[in-house]
PDB file of C-alpha atoms in Angstrom:
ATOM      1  CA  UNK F 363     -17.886  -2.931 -20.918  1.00 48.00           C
ATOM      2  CA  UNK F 364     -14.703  -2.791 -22.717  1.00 46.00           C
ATOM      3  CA  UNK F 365     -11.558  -1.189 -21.851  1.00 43.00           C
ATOM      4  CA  UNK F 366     -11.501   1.999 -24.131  1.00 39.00           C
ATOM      5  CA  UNK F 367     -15.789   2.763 -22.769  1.00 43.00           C
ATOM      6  CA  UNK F 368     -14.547   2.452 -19.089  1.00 37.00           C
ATOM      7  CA  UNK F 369     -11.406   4.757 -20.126  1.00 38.00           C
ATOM      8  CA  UNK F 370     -13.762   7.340 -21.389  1.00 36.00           C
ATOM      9  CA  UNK F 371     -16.547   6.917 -18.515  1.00 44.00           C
ATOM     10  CA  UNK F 372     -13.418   8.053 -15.931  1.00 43.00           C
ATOM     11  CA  UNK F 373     -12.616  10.444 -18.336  1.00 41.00           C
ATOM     12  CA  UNK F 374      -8.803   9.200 -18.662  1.00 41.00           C
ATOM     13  CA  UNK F 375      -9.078   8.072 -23.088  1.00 36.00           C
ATOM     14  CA  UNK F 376      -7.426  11.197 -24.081  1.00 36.00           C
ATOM     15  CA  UNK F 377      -4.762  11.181 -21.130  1.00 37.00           C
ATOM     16  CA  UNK F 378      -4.437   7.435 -21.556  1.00 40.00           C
ATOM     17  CA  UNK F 379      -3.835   8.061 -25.222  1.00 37.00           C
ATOM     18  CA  UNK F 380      -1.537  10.745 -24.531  1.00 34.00           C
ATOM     19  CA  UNK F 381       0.269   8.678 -23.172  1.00 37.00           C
ATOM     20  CA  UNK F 382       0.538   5.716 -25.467  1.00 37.00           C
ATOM     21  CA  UNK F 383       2.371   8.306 -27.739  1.00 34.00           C
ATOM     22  CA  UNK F 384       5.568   8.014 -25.339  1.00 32.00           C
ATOM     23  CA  UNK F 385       7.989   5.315 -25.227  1.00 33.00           C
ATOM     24  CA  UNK F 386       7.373   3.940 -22.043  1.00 34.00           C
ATOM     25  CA  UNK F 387       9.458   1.036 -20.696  1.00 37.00           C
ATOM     26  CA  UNK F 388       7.406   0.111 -17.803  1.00 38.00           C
ATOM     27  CA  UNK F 389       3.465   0.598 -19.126  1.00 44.00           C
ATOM     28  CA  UNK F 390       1.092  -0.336 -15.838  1.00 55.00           C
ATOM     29  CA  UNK F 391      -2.201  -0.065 -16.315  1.00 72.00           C
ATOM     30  CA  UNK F 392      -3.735   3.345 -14.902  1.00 81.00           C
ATOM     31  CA  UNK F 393      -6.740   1.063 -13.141  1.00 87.00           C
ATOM     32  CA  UNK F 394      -3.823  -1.150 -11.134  1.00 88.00           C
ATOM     33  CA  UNK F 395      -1.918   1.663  -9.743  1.00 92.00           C
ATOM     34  CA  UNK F 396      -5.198   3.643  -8.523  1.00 94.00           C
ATOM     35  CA  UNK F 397      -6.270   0.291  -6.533  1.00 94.00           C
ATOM     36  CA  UNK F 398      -9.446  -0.068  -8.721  1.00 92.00           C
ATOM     37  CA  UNK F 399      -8.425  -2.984 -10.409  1.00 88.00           C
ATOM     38  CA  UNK F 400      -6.721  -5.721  -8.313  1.00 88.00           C
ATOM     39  CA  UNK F 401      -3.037  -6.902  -9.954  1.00 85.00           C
ATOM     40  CA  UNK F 402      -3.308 -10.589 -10.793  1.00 82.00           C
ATOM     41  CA  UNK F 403       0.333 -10.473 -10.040  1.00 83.00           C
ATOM     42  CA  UNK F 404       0.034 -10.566  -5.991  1.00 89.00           C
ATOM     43  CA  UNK F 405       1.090 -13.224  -4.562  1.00 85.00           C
ATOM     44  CA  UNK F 406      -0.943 -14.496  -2.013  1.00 74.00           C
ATOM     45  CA  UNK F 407      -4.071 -13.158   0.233  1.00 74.00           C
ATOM     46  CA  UNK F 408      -1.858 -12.999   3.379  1.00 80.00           C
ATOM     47  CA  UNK F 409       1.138 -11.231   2.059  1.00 88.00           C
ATOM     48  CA  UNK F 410      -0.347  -9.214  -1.057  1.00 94.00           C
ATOM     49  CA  UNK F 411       2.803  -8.212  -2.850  1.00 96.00           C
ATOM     50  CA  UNK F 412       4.376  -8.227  -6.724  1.00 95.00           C
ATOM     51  CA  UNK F 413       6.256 -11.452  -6.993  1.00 94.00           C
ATOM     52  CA  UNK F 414       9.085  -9.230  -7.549  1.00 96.00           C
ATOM     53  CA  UNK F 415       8.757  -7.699  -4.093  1.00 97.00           C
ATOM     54  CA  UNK F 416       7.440 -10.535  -2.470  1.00 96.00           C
ATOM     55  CA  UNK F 417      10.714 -12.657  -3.471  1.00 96.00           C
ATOM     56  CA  UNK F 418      13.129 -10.029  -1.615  1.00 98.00           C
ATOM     57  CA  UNK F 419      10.533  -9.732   1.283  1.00 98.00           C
ATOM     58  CA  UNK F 420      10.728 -13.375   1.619  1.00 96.00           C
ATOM     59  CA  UNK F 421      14.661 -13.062   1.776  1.00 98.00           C
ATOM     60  CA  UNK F 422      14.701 -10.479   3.968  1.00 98.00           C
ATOM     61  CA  UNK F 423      12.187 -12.437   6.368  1.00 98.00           C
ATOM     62  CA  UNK F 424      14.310 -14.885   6.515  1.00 98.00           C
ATOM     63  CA  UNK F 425      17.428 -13.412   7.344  1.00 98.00           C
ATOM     64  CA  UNK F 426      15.749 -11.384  10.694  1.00 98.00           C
ATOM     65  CA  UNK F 427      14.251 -14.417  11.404  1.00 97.00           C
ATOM     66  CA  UNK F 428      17.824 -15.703  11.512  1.00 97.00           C
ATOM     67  CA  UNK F 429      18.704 -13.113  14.046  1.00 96.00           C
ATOM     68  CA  UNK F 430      15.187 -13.773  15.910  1.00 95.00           C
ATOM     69  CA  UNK F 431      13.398 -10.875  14.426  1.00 96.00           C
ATOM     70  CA  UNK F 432       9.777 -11.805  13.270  1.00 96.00           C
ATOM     71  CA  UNK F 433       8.191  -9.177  10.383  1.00 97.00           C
ATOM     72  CA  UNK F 434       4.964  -9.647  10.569  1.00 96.00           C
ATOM     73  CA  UNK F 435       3.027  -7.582   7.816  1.00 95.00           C
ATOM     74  CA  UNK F 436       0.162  -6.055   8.761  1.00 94.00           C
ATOM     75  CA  UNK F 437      -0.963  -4.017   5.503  1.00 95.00           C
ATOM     76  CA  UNK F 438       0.254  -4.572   2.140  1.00 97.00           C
ATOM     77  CA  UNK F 439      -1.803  -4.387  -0.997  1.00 97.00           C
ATOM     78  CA  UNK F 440      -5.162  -2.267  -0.725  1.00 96.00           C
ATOM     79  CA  UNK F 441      -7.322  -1.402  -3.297  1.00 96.00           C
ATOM     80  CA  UNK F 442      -8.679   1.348  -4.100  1.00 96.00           C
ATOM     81  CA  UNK F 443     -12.521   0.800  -2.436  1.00 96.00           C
ATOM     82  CA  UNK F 444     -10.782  -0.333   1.059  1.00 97.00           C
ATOM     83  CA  UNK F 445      -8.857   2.866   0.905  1.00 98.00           C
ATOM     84  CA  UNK F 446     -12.195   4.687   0.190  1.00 98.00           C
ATOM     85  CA  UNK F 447     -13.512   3.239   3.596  1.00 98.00           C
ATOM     86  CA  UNK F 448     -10.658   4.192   5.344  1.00 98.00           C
ATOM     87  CA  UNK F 449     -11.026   7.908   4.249  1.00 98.00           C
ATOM     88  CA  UNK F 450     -15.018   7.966   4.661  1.00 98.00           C
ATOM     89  CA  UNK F 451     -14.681   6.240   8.458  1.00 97.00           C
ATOM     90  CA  UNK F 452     -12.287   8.825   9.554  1.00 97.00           C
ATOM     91  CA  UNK F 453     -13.988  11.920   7.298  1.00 97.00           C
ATOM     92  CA  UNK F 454     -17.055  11.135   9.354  1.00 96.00           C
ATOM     93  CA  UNK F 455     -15.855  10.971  12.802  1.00 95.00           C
ATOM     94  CA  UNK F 456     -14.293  14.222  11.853  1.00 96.00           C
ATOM     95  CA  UNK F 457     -17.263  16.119  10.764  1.00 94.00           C
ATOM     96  CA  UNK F 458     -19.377  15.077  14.024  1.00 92.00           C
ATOM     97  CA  UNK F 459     -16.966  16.872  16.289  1.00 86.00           C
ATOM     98  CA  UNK F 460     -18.619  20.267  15.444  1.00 80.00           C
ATOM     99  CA  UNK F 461     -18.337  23.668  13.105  1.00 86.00           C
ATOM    100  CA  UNK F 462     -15.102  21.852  11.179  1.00 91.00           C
ATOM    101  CA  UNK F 463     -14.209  23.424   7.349  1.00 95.00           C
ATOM    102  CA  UNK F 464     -14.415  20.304   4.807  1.00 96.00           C
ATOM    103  CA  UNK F 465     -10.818  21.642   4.133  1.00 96.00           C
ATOM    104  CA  UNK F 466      -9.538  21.534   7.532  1.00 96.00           C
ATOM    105  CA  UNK F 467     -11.122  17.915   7.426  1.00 97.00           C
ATOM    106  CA  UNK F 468      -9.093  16.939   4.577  1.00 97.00           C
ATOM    107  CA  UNK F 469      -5.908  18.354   5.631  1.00 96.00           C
ATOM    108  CA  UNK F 470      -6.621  17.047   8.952  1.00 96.00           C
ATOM    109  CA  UNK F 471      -6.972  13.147   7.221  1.00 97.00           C
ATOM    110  CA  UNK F 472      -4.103  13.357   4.670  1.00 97.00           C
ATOM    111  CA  UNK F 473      -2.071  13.724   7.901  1.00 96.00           C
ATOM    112  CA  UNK F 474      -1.539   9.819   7.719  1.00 96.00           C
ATOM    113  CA  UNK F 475      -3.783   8.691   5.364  1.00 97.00           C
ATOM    114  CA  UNK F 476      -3.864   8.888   1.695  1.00 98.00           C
ATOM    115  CA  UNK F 477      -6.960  10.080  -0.922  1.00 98.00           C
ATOM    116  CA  UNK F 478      -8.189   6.731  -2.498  1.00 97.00           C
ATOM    117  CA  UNK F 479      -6.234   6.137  -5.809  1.00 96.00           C
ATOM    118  CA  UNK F 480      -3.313   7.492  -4.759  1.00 97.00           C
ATOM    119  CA  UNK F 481      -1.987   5.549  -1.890  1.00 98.00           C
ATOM    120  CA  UNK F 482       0.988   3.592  -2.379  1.00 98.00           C
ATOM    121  CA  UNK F 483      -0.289   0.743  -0.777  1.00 98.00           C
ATOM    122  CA  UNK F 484      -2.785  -0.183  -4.517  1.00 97.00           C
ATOM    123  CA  UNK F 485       0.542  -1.030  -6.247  1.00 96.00           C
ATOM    124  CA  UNK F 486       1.626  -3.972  -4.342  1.00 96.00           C
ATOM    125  CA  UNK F 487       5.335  -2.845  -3.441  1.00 97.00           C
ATOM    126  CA  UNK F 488       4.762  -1.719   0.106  1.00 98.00           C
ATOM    127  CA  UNK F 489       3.903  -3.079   3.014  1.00 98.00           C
ATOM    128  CA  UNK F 490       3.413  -2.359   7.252  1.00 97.00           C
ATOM    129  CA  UNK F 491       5.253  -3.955   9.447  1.00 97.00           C
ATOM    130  CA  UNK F 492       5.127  -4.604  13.331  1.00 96.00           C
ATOM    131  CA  UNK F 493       6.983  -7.232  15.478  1.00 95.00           C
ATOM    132  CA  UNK F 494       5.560 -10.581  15.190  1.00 92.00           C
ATOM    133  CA  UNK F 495       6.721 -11.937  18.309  1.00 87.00           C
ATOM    134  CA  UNK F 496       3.533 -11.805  20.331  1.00 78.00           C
ATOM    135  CA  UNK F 497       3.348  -8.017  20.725  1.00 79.00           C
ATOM    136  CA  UNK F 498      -0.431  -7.421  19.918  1.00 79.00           C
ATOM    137  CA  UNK F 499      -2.075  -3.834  20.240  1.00 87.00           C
ATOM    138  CA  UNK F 500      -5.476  -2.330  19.946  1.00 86.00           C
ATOM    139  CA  UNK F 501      -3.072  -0.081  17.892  1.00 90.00           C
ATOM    140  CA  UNK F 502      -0.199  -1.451  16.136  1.00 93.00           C
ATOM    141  CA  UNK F 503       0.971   1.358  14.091  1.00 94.00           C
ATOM    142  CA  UNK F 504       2.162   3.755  16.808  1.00 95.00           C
ATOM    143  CA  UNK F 505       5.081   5.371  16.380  1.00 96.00           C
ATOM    144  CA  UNK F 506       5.622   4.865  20.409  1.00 95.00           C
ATOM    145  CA  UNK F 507       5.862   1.103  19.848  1.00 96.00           C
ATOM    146  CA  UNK F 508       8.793   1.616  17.213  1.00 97.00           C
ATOM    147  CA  UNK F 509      10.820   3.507  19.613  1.00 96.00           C
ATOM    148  CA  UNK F 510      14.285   2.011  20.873  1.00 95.00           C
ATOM    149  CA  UNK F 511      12.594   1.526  24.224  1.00 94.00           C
ATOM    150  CA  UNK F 512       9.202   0.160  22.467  1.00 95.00           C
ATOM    151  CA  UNK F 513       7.711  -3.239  21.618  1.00 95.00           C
ATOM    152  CA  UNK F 514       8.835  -3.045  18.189  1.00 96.00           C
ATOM    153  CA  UNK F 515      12.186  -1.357  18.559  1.00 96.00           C
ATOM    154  CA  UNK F 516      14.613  -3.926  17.931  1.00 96.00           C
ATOM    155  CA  UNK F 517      12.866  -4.814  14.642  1.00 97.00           C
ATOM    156  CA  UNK F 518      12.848  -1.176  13.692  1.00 98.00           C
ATOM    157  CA  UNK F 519      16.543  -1.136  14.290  1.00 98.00           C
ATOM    158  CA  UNK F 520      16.874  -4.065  11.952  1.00 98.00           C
ATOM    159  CA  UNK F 521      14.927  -2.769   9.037  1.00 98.00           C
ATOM    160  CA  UNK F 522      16.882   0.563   9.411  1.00 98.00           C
ATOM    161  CA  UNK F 523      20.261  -1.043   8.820  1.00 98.00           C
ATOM    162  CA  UNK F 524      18.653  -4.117   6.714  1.00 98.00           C
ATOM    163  CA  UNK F 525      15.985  -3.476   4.634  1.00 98.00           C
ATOM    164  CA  UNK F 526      17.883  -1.843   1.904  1.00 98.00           C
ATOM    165  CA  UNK F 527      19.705  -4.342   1.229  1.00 98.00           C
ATOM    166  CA  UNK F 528      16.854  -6.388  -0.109  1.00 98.00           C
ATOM    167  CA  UNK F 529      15.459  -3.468  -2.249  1.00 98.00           C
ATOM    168  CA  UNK F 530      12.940  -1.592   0.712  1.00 98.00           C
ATOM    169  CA  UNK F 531      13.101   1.489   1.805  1.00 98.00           C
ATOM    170  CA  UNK F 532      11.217   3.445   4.554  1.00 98.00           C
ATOM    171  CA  UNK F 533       8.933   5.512   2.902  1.00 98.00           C
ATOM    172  CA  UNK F 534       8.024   8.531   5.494  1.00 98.00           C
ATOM    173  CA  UNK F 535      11.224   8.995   7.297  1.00 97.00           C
ATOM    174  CA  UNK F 536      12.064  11.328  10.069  1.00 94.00           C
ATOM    175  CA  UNK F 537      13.671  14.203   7.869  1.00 92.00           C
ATOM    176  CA  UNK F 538      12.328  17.875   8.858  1.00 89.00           C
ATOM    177  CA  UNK F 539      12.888  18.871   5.303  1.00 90.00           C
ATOM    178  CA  UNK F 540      10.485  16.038   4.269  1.00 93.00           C
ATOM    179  CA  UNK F 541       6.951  17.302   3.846  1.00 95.00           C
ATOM    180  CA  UNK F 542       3.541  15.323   3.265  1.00 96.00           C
ATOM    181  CA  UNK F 543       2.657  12.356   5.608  1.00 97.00           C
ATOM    182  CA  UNK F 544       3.762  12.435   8.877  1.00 97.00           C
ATOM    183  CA  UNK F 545       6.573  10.027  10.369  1.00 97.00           C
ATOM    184  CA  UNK F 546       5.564   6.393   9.513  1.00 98.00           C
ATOM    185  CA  UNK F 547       8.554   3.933  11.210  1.00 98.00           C
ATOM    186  CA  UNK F 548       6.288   1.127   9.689  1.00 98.00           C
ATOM    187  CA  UNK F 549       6.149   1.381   5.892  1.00 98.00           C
ATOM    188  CA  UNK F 550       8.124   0.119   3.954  1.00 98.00           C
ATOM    189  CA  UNK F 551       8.548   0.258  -0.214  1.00 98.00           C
ATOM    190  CA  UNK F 552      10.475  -2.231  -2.718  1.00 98.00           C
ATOM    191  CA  UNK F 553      12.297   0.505  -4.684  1.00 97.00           C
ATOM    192  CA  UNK F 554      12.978  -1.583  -8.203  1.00 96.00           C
ATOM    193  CA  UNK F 555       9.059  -1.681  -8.704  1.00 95.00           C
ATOM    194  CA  UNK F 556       7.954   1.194  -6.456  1.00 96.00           C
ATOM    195  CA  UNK F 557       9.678   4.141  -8.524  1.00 96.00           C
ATOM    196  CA  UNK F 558       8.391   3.334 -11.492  1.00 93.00           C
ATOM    197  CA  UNK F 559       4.665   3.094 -10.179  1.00 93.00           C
ATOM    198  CA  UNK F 560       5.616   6.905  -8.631  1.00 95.00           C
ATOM    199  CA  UNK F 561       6.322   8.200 -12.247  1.00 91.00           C
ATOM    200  CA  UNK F 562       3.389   6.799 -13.491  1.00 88.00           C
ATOM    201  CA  UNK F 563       0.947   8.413 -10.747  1.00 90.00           C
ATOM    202  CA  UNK F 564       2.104  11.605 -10.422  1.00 87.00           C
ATOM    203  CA  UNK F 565       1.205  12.412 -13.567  1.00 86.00           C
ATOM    204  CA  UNK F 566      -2.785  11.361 -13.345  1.00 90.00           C
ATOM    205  CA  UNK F 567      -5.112  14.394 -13.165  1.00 89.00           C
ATOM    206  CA  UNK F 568      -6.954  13.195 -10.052  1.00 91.00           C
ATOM    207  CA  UNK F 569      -8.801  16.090 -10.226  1.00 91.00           C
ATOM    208  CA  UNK F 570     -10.800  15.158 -12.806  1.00 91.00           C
ATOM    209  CA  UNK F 571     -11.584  12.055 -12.471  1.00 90.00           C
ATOM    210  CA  UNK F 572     -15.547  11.318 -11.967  1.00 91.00           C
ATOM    211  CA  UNK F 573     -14.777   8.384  -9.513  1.00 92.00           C
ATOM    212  CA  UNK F 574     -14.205  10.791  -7.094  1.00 94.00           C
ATOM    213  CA  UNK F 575     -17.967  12.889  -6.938  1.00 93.00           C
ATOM    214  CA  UNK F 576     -19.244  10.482  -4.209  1.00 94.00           C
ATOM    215  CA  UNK F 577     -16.622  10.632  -1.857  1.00 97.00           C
ATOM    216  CA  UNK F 578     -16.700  13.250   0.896  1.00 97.00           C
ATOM    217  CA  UNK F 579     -14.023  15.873   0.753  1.00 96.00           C
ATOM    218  CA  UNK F 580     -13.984  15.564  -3.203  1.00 96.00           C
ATOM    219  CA  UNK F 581     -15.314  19.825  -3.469  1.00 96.00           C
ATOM    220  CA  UNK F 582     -11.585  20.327  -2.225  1.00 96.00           C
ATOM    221  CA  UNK F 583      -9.319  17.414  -3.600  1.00 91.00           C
ATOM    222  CA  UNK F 584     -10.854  17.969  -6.917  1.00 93.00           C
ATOM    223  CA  UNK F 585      -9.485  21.432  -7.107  1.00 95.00           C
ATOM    224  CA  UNK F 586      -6.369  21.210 -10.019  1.00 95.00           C
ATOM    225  CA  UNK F 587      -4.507  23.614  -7.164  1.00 96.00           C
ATOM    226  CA  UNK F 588      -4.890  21.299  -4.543  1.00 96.00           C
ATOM    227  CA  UNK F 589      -3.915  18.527  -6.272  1.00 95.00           C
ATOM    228  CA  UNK F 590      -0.831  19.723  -7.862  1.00 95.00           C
ATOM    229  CA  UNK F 591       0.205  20.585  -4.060  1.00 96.00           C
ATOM    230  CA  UNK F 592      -0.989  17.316  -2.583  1.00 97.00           C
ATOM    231  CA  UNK F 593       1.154  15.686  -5.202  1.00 95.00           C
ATOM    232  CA  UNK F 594       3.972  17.590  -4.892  1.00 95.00           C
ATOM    233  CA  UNK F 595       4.342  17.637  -0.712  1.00 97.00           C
ATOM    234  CA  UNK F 596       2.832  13.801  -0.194  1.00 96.00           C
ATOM    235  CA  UNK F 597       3.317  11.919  -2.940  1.00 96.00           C
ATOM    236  CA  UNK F 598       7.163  13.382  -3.850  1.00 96.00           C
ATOM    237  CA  UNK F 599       7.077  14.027   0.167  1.00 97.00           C
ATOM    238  CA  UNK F 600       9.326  10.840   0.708  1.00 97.00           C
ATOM    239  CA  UNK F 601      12.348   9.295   1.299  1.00 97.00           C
ATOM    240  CA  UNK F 602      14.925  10.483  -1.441  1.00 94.00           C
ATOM    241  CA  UNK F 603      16.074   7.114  -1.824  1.00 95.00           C
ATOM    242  CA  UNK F 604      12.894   6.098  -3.438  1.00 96.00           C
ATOM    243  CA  UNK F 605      12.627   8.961  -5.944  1.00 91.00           C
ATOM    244  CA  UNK F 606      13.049   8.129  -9.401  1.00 73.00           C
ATOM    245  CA  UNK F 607      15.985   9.688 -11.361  1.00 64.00           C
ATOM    246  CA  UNK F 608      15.248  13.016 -13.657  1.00 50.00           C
TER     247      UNK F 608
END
């Protein structure tokens, strides 16, 4: 099938034309930054980042290593399917605990995790981290583990003062006026790439986008109202530092 048929089939030829009427100078492809189609640009399948990102994550690894810090990545690049199976595992265990609304479900998941397509983890620029010294858990990413006293404080510390320096950012900080995902001392984003990708997404119309019919919870995040909020607190809900300039 070629490009403009697969377009239309997800319904996206008219916004994707819309768009080819603006001078864009940074043009990714609408199928990368939803996850569906996997960038050829990642670098490898253990650390699945842009070269771009992956260059400044190396030399940031490097320099904790220096100081005996070990960042160890435990998520980076996910596409859009994985994401999918992430949302369907915990939608499920959610519906079998009784009389719960689908919309209490969803607002109950987009807590911490994203609706496939528009996670940041499908553009290649972020990434999880936890201490690779030998601190294993049945659950890494626990915000207990990240406190000063916790297995993974000292490297928290360091990315805190650190990370920006090579381009990352934390996405969900601690910030009460910050809405959207909930405090995530783990994830990191490569601002250089990552703001442009943001631009780009925020302006998809999830909402009407076929790809979505088979996934549970679609009745509600397929509403144009919910969308436009979903967009607005979690997507925009982030870090200042890594929102693009008006």
């Amino acid at each position: 099938m070629n490009r403009k048929n697969f377009l239309i089939n997800l319904g996206l030829f008219t916004y994707a034309s819309f768009l080819s009427t603006y001078s864009w100078s940074f043009t990714p492809e609408y199928d990368e930054i939803m996850g569906i189609c996997r960038p050829d640009t990642l670098c490898t399948d253990e650390i699945k980042l842009r070269h771009e990102a992956y260059d400044a994550f190396y030399e940031m690894y490097h320099s904790a290593l220096r100081q005996g810090i070990y960042i160890h990545i435990s998520s980076s690049y996910r596409s859009f399917y994985a994401q999918q199976k992430i949302w369907e595992k915990k939608y499920k265990q959610l519906a079998t605990k009784g009389n719960v609304s689908t919309e209490d479900i969803v607002s109950n998941i987009v807590q911490y995790t994203a609706i496939p397509g528009t996670s940041r983890h499908h553009w290649g620029t972020d990434f999880d981290a936890v201490d690779g010294m030998g601190y294993l858990h049945e659950n890494p990413l626990d915000t207990l583990h990240y406190k000063s006293s916790g297995d993974y404080g000292y490297l928290y510390h360091w990315l805190t003062e650190n990370a920006h320096k090579y381009g990352y950012h934390q996405v969900y900080t601690l910030d009460n006026k910050r809405q959207g995902f909930k405090f995530e001392p783990w994830h990191y984003s490569y601002k250089p790439l990552a703001v442009k990708y943001l631009r780009y997404m925020s302006q998809i119309p999830f909402h009407t986008l076929d790809i979505y019919k088979t996934i549970p919870g679609s009745e509600v995040f397929m509403n144009e109202n919910f969308m436009k909020k979903y967009i607005q607190s979690h997507m925009m809900g982030i870090n200042s530092q890594l929102m693009y300039d008006e």
